[in-house]
Structures are given as structure tokens and as C-alpha cells.
XYZ file of C-alpha atoms in Angstrom:
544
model
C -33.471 -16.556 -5.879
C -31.162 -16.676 -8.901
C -30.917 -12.773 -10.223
C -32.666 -13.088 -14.412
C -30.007 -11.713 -17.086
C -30.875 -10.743 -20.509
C -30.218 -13.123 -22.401
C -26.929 -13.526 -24.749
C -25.915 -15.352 -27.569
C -23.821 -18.533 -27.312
C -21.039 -17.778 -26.710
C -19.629 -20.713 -28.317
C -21.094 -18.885 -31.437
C -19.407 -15.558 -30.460
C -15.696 -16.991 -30.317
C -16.504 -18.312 -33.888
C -16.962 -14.759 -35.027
C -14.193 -13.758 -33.423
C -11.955 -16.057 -34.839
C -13.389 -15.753 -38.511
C -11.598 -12.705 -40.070
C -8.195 -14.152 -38.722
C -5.482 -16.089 -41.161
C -5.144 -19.859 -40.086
C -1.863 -19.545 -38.262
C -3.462 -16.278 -35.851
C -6.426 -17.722 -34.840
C -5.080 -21.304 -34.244
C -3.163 -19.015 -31.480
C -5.902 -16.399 -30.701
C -8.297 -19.427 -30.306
C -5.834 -20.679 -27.212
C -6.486 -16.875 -25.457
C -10.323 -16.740 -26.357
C -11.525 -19.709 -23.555
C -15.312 -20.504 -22.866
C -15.349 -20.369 -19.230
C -17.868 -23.462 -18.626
C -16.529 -24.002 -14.558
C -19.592 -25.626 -12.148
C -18.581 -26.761 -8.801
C -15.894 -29.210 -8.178
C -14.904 -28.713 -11.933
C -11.190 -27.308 -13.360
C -10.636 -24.403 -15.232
C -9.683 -24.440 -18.632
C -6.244 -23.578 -19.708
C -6.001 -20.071 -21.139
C -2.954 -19.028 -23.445
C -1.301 -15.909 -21.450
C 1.966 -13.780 -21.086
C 2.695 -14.301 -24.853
C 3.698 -11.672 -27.743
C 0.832 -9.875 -28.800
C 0.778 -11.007 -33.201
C 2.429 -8.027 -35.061
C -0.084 -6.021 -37.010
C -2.864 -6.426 -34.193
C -3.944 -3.270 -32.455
C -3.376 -4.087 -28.927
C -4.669 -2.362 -25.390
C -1.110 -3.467 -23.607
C 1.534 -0.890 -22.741
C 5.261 -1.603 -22.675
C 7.547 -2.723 -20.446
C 9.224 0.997 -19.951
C 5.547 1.606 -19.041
C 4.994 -1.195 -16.319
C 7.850 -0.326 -14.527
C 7.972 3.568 -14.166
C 4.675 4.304 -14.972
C 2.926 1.840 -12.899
C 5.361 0.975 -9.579
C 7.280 3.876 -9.682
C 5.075 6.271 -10.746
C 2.965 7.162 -7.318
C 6.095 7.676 -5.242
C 6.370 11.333 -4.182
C 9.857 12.209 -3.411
C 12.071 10.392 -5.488
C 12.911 12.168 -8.480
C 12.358 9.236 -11.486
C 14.044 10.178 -14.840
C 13.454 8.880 -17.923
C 16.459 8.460 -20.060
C 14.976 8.558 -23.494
C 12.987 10.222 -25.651
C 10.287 13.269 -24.491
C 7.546 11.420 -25.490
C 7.810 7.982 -23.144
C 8.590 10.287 -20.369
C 5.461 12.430 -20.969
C 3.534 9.114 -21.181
C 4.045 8.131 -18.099
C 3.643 11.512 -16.544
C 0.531 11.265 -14.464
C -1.830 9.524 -16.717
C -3.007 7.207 -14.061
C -4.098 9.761 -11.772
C -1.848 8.347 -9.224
C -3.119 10.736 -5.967
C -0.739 11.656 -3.115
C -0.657 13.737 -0.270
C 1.890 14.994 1.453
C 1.938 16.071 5.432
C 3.072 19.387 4.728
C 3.188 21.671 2.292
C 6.896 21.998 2.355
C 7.034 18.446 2.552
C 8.988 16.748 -1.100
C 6.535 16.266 -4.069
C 7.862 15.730 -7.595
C 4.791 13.768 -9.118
C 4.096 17.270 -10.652
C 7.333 17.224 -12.901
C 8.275 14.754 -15.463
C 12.093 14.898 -15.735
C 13.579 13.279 -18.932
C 16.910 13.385 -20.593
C 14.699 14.300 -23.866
C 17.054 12.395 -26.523
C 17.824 13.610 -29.386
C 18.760 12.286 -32.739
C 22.627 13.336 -31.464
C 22.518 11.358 -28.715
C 21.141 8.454 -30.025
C 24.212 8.311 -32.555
C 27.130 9.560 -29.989
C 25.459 8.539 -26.783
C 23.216 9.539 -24.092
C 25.798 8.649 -20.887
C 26.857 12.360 -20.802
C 23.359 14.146 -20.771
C 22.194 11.283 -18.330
C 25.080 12.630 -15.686
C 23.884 15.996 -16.595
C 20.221 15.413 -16.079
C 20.866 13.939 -12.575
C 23.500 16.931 -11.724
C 20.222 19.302 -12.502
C 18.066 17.212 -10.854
C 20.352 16.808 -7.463
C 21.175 20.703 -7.469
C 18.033 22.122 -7.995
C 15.807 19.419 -5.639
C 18.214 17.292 -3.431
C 16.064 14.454 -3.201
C 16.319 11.487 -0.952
C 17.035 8.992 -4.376
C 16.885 9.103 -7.740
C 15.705 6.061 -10.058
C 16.628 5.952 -13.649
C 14.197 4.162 -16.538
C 15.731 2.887 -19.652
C 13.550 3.553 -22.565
C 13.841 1.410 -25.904
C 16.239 3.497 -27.664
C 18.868 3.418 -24.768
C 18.901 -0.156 -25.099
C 19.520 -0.711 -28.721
C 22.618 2.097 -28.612
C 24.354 0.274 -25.013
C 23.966 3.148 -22.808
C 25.250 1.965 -19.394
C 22.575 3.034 -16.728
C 23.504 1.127 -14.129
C 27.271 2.519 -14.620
C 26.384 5.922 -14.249
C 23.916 5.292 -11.282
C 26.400 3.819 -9.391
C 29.157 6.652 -10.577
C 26.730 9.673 -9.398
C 25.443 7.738 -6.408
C 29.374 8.024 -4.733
C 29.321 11.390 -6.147
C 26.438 12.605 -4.766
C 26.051 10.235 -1.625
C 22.331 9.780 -2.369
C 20.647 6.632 -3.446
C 20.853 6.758 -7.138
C 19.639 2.922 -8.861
C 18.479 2.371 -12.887
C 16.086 -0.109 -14.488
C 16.822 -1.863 -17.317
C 13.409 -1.604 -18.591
C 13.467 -0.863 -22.225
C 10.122 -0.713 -23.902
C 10.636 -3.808 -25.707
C 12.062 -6.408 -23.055
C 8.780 -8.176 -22.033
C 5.945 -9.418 -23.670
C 3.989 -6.469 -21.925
C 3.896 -4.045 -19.148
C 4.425 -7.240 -16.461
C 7.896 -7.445 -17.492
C 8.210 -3.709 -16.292
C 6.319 -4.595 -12.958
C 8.902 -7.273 -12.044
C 12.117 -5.606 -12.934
C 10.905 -2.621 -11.009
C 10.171 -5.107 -7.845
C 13.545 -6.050 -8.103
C 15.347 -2.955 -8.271
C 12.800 -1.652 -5.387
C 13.582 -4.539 -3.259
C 18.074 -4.671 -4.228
C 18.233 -1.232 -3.525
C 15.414 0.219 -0.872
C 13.811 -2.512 1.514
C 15.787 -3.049 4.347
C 17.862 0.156 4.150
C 16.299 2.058 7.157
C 16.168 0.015 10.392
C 14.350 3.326 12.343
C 11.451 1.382 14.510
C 8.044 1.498 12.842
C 5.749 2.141 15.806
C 1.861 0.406 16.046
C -0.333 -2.305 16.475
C -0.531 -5.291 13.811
C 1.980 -3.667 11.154
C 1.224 -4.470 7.556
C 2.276 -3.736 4.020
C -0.455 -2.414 1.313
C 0.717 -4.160 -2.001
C -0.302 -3.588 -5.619
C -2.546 -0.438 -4.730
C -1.714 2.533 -6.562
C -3.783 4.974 -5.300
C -5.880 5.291 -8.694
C -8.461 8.367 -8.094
C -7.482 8.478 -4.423
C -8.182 4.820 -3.603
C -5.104 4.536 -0.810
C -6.793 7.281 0.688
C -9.962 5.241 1.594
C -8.003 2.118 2.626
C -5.718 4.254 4.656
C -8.587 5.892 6.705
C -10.447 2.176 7.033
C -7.545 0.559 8.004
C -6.558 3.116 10.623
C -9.889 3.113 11.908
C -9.526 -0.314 12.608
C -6.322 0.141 15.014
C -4.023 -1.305 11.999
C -0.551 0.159 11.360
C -0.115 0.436 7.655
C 4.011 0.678 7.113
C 3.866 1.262 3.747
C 2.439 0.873 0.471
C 3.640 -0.342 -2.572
C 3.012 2.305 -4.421
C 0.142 4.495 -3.720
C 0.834 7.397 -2.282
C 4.417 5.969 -1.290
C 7.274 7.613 0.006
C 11.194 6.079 -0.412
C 10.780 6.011 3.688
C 8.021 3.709 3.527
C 9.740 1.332 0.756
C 12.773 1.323 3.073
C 10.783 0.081 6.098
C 8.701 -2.201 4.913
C 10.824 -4.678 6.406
C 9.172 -4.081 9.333
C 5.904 -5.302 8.624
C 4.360 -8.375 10.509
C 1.702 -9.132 7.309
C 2.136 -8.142 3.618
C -1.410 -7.575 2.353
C -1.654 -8.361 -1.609
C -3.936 -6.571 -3.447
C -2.855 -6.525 -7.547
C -0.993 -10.229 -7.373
C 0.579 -9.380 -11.189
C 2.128 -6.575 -9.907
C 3.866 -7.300 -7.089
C 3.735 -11.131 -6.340
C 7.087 -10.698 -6.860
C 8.057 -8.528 -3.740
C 5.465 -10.367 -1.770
C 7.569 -13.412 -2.144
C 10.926 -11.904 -1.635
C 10.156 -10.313 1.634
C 8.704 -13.467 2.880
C 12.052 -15.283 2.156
C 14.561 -12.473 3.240
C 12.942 -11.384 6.496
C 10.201 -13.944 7.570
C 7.076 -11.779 6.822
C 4.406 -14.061 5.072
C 1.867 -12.542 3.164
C -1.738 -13.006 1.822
C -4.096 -11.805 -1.175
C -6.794 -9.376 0.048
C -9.241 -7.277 -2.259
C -10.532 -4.343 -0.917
C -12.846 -3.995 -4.099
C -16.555 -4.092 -3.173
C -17.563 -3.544 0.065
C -18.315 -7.274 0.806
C -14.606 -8.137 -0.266
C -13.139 -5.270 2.153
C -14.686 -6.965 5.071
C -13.690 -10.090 4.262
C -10.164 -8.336 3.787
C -10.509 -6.830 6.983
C -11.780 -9.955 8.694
C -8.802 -11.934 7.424
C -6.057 -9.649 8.121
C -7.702 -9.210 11.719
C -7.746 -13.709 12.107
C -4.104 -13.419 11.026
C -3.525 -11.593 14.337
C -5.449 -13.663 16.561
C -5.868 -10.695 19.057
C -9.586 -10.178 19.887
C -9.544 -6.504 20.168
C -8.629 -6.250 16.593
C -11.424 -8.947 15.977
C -13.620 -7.058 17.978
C -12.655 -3.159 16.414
C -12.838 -5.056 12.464
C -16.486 -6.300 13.186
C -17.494 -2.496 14.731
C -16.103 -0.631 12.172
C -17.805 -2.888 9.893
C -21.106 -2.491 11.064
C -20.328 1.126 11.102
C -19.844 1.612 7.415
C -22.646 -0.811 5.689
C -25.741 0.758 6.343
C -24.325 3.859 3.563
C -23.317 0.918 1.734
C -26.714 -1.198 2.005
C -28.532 2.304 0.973
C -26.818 2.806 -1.774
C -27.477 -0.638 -3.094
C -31.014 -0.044 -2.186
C -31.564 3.280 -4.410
C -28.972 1.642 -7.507
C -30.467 -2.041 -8.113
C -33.677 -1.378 -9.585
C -31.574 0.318 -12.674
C -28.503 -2.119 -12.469
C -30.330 -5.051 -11.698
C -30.042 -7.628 -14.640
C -27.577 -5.736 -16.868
C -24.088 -6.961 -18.252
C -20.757 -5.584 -17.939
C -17.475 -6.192 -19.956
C -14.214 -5.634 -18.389
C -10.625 -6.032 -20.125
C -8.632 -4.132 -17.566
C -4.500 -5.142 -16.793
C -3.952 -5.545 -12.600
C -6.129 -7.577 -10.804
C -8.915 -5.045 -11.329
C -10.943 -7.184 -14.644
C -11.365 -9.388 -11.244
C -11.694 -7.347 -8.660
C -14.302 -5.425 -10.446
C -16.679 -8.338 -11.014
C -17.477 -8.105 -7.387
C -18.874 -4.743 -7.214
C -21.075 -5.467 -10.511
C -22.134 -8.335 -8.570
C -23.242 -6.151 -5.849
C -25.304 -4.410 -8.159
C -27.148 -7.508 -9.225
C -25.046 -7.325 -12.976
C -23.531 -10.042 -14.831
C -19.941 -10.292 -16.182
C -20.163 -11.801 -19.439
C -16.375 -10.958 -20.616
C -13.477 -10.324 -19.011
C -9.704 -10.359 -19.371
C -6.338 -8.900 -18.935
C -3.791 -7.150 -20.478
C -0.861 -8.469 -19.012
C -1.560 -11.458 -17.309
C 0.080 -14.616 -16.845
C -1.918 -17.873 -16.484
C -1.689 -18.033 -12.850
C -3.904 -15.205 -12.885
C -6.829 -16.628 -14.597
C -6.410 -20.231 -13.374
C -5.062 -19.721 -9.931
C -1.762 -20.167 -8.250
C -1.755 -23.769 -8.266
C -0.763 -23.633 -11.826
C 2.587 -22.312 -11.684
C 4.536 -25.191 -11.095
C 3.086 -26.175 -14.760
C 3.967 -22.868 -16.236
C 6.881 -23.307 -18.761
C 9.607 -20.130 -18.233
C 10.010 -18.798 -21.983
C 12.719 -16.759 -24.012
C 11.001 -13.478 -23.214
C 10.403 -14.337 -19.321
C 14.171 -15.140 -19.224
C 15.198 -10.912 -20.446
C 14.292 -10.552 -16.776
C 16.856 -10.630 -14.194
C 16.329 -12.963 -11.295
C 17.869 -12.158 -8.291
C 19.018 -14.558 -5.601
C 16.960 -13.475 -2.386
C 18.518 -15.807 1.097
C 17.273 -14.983 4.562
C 18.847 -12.234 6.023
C 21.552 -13.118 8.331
C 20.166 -10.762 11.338
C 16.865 -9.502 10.455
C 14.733 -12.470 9.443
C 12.073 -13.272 11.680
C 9.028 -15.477 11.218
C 6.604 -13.599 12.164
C 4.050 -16.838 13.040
C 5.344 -19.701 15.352
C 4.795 -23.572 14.094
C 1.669 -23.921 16.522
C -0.226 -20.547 14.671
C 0.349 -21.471 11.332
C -0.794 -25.116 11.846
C -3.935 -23.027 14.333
C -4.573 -21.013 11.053
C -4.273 -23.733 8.918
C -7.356 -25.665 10.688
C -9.275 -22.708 10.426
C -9.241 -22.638 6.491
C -7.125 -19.567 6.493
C -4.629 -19.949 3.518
C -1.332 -17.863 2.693
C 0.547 -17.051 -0.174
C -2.466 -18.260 -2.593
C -4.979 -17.225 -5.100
C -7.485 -18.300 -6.602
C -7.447 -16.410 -9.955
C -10.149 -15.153 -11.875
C -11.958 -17.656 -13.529
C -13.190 -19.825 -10.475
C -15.418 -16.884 -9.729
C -16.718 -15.886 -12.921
C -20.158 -17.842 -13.752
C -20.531 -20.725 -16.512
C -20.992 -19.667 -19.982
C -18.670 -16.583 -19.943
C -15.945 -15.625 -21.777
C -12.483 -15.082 -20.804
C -9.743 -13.438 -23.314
C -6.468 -12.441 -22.854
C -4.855 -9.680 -24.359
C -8.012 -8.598 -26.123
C -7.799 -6.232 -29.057
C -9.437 -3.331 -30.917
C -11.278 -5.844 -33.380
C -12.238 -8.494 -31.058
C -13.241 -5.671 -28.648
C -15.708 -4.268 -31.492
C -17.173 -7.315 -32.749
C -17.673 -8.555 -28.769
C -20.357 -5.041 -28.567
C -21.773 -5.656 -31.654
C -22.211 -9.229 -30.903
C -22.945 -8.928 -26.677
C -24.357 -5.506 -26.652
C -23.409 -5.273 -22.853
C -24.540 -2.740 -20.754
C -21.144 -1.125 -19.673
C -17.910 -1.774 -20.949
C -14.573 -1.070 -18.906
C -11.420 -0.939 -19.863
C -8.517 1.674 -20.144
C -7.948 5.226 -22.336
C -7.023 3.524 -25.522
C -10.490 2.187 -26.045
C -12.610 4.739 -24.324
C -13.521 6.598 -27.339
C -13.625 3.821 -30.254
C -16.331 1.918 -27.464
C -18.419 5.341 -26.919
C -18.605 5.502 -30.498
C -20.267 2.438 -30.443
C -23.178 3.632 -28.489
C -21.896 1.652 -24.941
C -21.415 3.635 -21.599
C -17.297 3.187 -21.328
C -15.624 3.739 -17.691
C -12.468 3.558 -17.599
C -10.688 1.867 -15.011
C -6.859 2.375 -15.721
C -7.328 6.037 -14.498
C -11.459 6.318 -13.486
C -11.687 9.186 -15.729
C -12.228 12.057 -13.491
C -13.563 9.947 -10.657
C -12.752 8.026 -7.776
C -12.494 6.223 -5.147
C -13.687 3.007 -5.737
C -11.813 1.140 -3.274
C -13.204 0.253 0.124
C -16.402 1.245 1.653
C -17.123 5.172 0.493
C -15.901 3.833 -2.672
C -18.067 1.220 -3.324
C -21.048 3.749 -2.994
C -19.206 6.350 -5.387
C -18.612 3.241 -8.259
C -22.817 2.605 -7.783
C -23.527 6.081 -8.262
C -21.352 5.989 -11.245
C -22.441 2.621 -12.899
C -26.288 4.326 -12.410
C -25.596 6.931 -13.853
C -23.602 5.360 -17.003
C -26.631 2.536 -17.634
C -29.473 5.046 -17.159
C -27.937 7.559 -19.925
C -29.916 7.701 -22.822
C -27.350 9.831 -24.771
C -25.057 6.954 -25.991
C -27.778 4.975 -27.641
C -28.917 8.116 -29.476
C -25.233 8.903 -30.333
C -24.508 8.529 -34.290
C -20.697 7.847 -34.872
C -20.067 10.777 -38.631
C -19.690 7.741 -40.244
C -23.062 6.738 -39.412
C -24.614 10.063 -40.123
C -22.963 10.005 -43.598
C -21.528 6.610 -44.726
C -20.763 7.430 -48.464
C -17.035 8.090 -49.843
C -16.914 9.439 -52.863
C -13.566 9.348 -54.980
C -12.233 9.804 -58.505
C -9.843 8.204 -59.808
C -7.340 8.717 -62.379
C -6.082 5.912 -64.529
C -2.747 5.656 -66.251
């Protein structure tokens, strides 16, 4: 029985508004990254404009490039000491304001998420140079914490004034006789934070993977990647997945360690969760050492079995088929009650989500869960592939902003690549529908008569309440407060707010209690904005 929706305007009628207030040339682009999502079976998705320059004098939700690559990949690593070269204030920015969780094994075990280290330029060093107080910075660091590595992050001013990064990493790393590696990620360099994500993946994979050959012990070996361990999310899949009898090598980069990166070459499977992220090292490692890998999404607790049911097929073995299907039936019936005691309050309502990552996806499966509709979505940083699907990349024209990122030449290694499936199991797998390196992107999934808009901004994202007057709205900090003040229950899914898990079983039944609790307030449809309460200016003015 099909679930009944309030019903919406047309949303036909809604881009119009959107596109009203714009000049000519802006909305003839906007109108290419505002697409009616009108896919029935068998049909294909419409193109969507993505991965372009957000129009200067638009208040955008992206971040920046600088942002993408230490805030995002590097970020939830625990022992390597990550220095921003640059001004206090990108350093501070990326300090923890993702709630990145990790926990070490011992309390005298390395952990340097608590510091943010920067170089803290000043106006001096902008106009004499920063190469000095970089080599001092990583003296300090090395003396006072004598970590395993050190990564270096170029913000924008180091790349207007020529600072040499990579000269100085490479200068203190024979000093030293640590790992010491820089990124070339000024703030600038990309069209958004993506740009950051796949220089990052490349400086990960030149200068970490592979470098420690130490046997990883365990059953059916696989890499986590694209899970960041938002609100202790890594933490769920980590107990789930060793439940199950699965060795998890590492993950890429929740709750991460620079042993794990260095071993992931070990793996047998790499397990994809945010494909934007890190499709990039996903394809890398399948070409320099053999291990394929496949998208999973272990949010909702209907997509973590199938997950779990797909990494297990990979195998073949039936003990692992057999262990996936107990554990399983061991953790639904909390999940099933939950559902039970949320639906009659979520049941019919709408949801909004314009969140970067995979997650504006991802997400749509849990609301579904709960019986809700998505009526809007988007990202903030994603390419067309990720609305439309893999198969589209062949089609996808490389531009002048895609080419400020350095590709890297990746060959099989000449003694350590291994396919990890013979001829007769792939072409086994391949007759049982399972499917590799592939996804299917967002907009298959989402229902008929949707919306779907890229790089969505402060206006659009006002006029789309006013006009849709969805239930809950989710999207990152920036927007959190501008939405409230709107009278919509906001959650946040860049950092949860203060909450968490959501990923896997335990935290599909936290996100329920949440999205219950956010639909049943009363308190933001009684909230009055001090511009409401008292809408009058009054001036004088003085004439000359």
C-alpha cells in the first residue's frame, strides 16, 4: 500500500520561483543545477549541471578545497601531527568541527586530534615568506611529540606568495627520518571541497599505502572507505563488522591511524561508503595491488544488511554467509521496535536534505524507513556521476579547474599485486547480479516529482521552506540557524550536532529517536524570528 504524503506544490512551479529573482545569464546556469527529477522505471535520469564554480556574489553552503583535504580526509587520523601552514583562522576551522570521534587502545597511546598546530601567518611572513617558520613549526612539533608522520596543508595565502611545501617536507623528512609529505591544497584550487578530497587521496596513497608490509592477521580483510567517524559512526560499524567474523584493516579516515593507511594494502575487499570522497583511492588500490572494491551504505538498517550481505557473497565462504544472516537477525527486532513506536509521528512527513558526501543519499533511506518523503535533495560538492550514476563518466568533460589537480600515474606493483578474485569467481559473481566498482547515484532512487539541486544556496534554500514547508530540513552548520529561524526542525548532518551514531544498526534507532523528537516539537512553529516580532525600521535621514 503506497504510504499518503502531504501534498506539495508543483514543483515545476517551485523551480520557477527559484529562478525568478536571478539576472538572465545566472539562472540560464542555475536552471542547469535545479533538475525536476521525473525518473519511472526503465526511464534515464536527467542531466544535472555539477562540479562547477559556485557564481560570485551567491552565498554558498560549500567549503574550500584547504577544507576537503585536511579537514575532511585528514582530519580523523589520530597520530599524525597535520599542520596547517597558513593563517590561525583556516587551521582553527578545521580543528574538530566535524566531531570526528577516535579512540585510542591506551591511554598512553598517540592522540593529537586535541591540538590544532598551525604556522599562524602573519602579515611578515606573507611578504618575506613562510618557508622558515614552516621548518620551525615542524622542529616544535617533532621535539615536543615525535610522531610517526607529519602532513603539511597549504592554505590560500601560501599559494599566491610560492612557498615551497613539498621542498621543505622532503628537506625535514631526511632530517628527521620520519615521514614528513605536504598538500598542495590551497583554498582556492577546486571548484569546492572535492578538489581537497582528491589531492589528499593522492598524497595518502604516494606516500603511506604500501609502506608497511607487517602481516595483517584475520578472516575476509577489508578496507572501510569514505567513513569518517561523524558522532562515533566507525564505532558502530567496527563492532557490527567484527561481530560478523570480518577483519576491518583500516579505515579511510574514521578513527584512522598512519598504521592502518600503511596496510591497507593488505585488504582482500575495499568497501566504499562516501564514493566523492574517496573513489579515487578505491580505484588506485585496485590497479596497484589487485584489490577490487565495491559501494556499500551502511546508512539505515535495511542498507547495512544488504552491505553486510554483499560483502559476505563477495567471499563465497558459507560461514561468513551463515554468521552475516545471524547477526542480522540478532539486531532487527531493536530496530523493528523502534520503527514501531516512531511511524505513527513520522509517517507521511517530508524531509529536505542538501548535505556534501554521499550522505543527501544515504540519508533518504532512513527517512524512508520512517515512512517520510524526500522532496529535495542535493550536494555540495558533487560531480555528476554522483547524481546520475557511474555510467556517466565516460561523458563527463575534464575542465580547467579539474585539471589544478595532479594526476598521478598508478601501474601494478611489480611484487605485490594480487587479484584477489580468479577469472571463474568474477564471471560466478557476475551471474549472480553482484556488480563491482559501480554506483548507481542518487537520483535513480529518489521518487518522481522531486527536486534535485546542486550546490544549493542561502536564497534558494529559503524560498524552497517557504515554498515546500517540509517537515525537517538537513544540512550542515552554515544553515542551521538561518533554517531554525524559519520555524523548520534543522539536524545537521555535517557534524549531528551533539548526537550520534547514525550509522549501522544502534544508529538507525538513535536517528528515529531523533527525527521524533525534531517533527513532534511544537517550539519551532511557535518560534518568532525579532524581525517578526518587530518588522519596522525606522531611520532619518539627512539630505545635502
Amino acid at each position: 500500500m503506497a504510504l499518503k504524503h502531504k501534498s506539495i506544490p508543483d514543483v515545476a512551479t517551485v523551480k520557477e520561483e527559484l529562478l525568478k529573482k536571478y539576472p538572465t545569464k545566472v539562472a540560464r546556469k542555475r536552471a542547469k543545477q535545479i533538475v525536476i527529477n521525473d525518473v519511472k522505471d526503465g526511464d534515464v535520469v536527467p542531466e544535472v549541471q555539477a562540479n562547477v564554480r559556485t557564481t560570485p556574489g551567491i552565498i554558498t553552503m560549500r567549503g574550500c578545497t584547504y577544507a576537503g583535504c585536511k579537514g575532511v580526509i585528514l582530519g580523523p587520523t589520530r597520530d599524525i601531527v597535520n599542520i596547517t601552514h597558513g593563517p590561525i583562522g583556516c587551521g582553527f576551522y578545521s580543528w574538530l568541527t566535524r566531531r570526528n570521534q577516535t579512540k585510542a587502545p591506551l591511554e598512553s597511546s598517540e592522540n593529537f586530534m586535541p591540538y590544532a598546530f598551525s604556522t599562524d601567518m602573519q602579515d611578515e611572513d606573507i611578504i618575506f615568506g613562510g618557508e622558515k617558520k614552516l621548518i620551525a613549526a615542524i622542529q616544535e612539533a617533532y621535539d615536543t611529540f615525535h610522531p610517526k608522520a607529519i602532513a603539511i596543508f597549504a592554505t590560500c595565502p601560501v599559494g599566491l606568495i610560492g612557498d615551497d611545501i613539498h621542498a621543505v617536507a622532503r628537506k625535514m623528512k631526511e632530517k628527521l627520518g620520519i615521514n614528513i609529505f605536504a598538500f598542495s591544497c590551497e583554498g582556492y584550487k577546486g571548484v569546492s571541497q572535492s578538489a581537497g578530497h582528491h589531492i589528499a587521496n593522492n598524497q595518502i596513497f604516494t606516500h603511506v599505502v604500501g609502506e608497511d608490509d607487517t602481516p595483517k592477521l584475520g578472516e575476509y580483510k577489508i578496507n572501510m572507505l569514505g567513513e569518517y567517524n561523524i558522532g562515533g559512526d566507525a564505532f558502530e560499524l567496527e563492532r557490527v563488522l567484527e561481530k560478523c567474523g570480518i577483519t576491518l584493516v583500516s579505515t579511510f579516515s574514521g578513527n584512522s591511524t598512519y598504521e592502518h593507511f600503511a596496510t591497507a594494502h593488505q585488504a582482500d575487499l575495499n568497501a566504499v561508503m562516501c564514493h566523492r570522497s574517496i573513489n579515487y583511492v578505491a580505484e588506485m588500490m585496485e590497479t596497484k595491488y589487485g584489490i577490487p572494491w565495491i559501494k556499500v551504505n551502511f546508512i539505515g538498517a535495511e542498507s547495512s544488511a544488504k552491505s553486510l550481505r554483499k560483502i559476505a557473497q563477495y567471499f563465497g565462504d558459507k560461514k561468513l554467509i551463515d554468521r552475516v544472516e545471524e547477526v542480522i537477525a540478532e539486531e532487527m527486532p531493536a530496530v523493528y521496535a523502534a520503527l514501531e513506536e516512531v511511524k505513527p509521528f513520522t509517517e507521511g512527513k517530508t524531509a529536505m536534505l542538501f548535505v556534501g558526501g554521499s550522505r543527501a543519499h544515504h540519508y533518504q533511506d532512513l527517512f524512508t524507513e520512517m515512512g517520510m518523503k524526500t522532496i529535495a535533495a542535493g550536494y555540495e560538492f558533487a560531480h555528476r556521476d554522483d547524481y546520475e550514476g557511474r555510467k556517466v563518466m565516460p561523458t563527463i568533460k575534464v575542465d580547467a579547474d579539474s585539471r589544478n589537480i595532479e594526476e598521478i600515474e598508478v601501474t601494478p606493483d611489480s611484487t605485490r599485486f594480487a587479484p584477489r578474485k580468479s577469472e571463474e569467481d568474477l564471471k560466478r559473481l557476475a551471474e549472480e547480479g553482484f556488480t563491482f566498482k559501480d554506483y548507481e547515484g542518487m537520483m535513480p532512487q529518489m521518487e518522481s516529482n522531486t527536486l534535485v539541486i546542486d550546490d544549493l544556496n542561502q536564497y534558494e534554500a529559503d524560498k524552497l521552506i517557504e515554498l515546500l514547508k517540509p517537515d525537517v530540513f538537513c544540512a550542515g552548520i552554515k544553515e542551521k540557524f538561518s533554517v531554525q529561524k524559519m520555524g523548520v526542525p534543522m539536524k545537521q548532518l555535517h557534524s549531528y550536532d551533539y548526537g550520534g551514531p547514525y550509522a549501522g544498526f544502534k544508529g538507525a534507532v538513535n536517528f528515529y529517536t531523533e527525527i521524533k523528537r525534531l517533527v513532534t516539537s511544537k517550539v519551532w512553529s511557535d518560534l518568532k524570528a525579532p524581525w517578526e516580532e518587530n518588522p519596522e525600521l525606522s531611520a532619518t535621514y539627512v539630505w545635502e
